[in-house]
Coordinates of C-alpha atoms in Angstrom, one line a residue:
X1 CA 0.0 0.0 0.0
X2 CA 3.1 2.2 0.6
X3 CA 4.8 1.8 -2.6
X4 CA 0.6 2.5 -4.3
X5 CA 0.5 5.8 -2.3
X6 CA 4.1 7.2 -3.2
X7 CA 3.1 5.9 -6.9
X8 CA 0.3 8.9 -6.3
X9 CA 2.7 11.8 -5.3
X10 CA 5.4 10.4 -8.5
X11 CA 2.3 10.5 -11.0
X12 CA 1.8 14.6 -9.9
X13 CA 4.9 15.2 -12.6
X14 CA 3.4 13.3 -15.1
X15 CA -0.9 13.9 -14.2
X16 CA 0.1 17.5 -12.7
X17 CA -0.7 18.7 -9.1
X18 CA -4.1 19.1 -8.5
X19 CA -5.3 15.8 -9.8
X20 CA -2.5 13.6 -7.9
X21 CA -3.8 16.3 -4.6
X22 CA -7.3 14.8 -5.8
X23 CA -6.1 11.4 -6.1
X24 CA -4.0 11.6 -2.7
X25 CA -7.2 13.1 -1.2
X26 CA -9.6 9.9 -2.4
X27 CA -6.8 7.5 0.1
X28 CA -7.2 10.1 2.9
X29 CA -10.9 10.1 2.8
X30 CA -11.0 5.8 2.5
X31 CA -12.8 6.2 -1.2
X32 CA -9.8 3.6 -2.4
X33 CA -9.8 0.0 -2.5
X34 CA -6.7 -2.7 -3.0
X35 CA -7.2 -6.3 -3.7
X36 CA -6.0 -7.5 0.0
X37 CA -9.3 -9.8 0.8
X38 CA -9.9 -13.3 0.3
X39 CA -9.4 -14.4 -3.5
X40 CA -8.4 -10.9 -4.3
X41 CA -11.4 -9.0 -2.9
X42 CA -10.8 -5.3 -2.7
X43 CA -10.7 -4.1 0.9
X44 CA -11.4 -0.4 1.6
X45 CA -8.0 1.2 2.8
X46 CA -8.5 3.6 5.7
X47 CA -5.0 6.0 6.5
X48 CA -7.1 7.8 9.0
X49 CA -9.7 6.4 11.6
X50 CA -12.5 8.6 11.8
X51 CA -14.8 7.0 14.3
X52 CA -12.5 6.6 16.6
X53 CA -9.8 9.9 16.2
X54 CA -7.6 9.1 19.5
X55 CA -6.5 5.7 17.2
X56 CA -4.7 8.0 15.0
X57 CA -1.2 9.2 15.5
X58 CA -0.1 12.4 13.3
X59 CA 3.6 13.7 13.3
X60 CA 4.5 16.6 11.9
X61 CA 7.6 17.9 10.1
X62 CA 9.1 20.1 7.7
X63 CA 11.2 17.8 5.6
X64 CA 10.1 14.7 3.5
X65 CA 13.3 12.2 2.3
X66 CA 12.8 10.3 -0.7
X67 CA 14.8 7.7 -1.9
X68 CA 13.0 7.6 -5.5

């Protein structure tokens, strides 16, 4: 799921910024699915937990490394 979502931010030089900022906003809002289920059933990914907030743990910074 990693390596999908880092795909995402790589594909903003090729699909420009505001679509892969759309595309990047569709994984944080759980409208994405990957085929992690039984016989390859897709399986709604969820980054953030929104009915339960104090499961989530945010960290902030201001630089990103990228070993792309």
């Amino acid at each position: 799921m990693i390596y999908k979502l880092k795909g995402v931010l790589l594909e903003a030089k090729n699909s420009g910024l505001v679509r892969a900022n759309e595309q990047f906003m569709e994984w944080l809002l759980a409208e994405k699915s990957l085929p992690f289920g039984e016989d390859g059933e897709h399986i709604t990914i969820r980054l953030i937990d929104f009915d339960q907030p104090e499961n989530n743990h945010y960290v902030m910074s201001q630089q990103l490394l990228s070993l792309v």
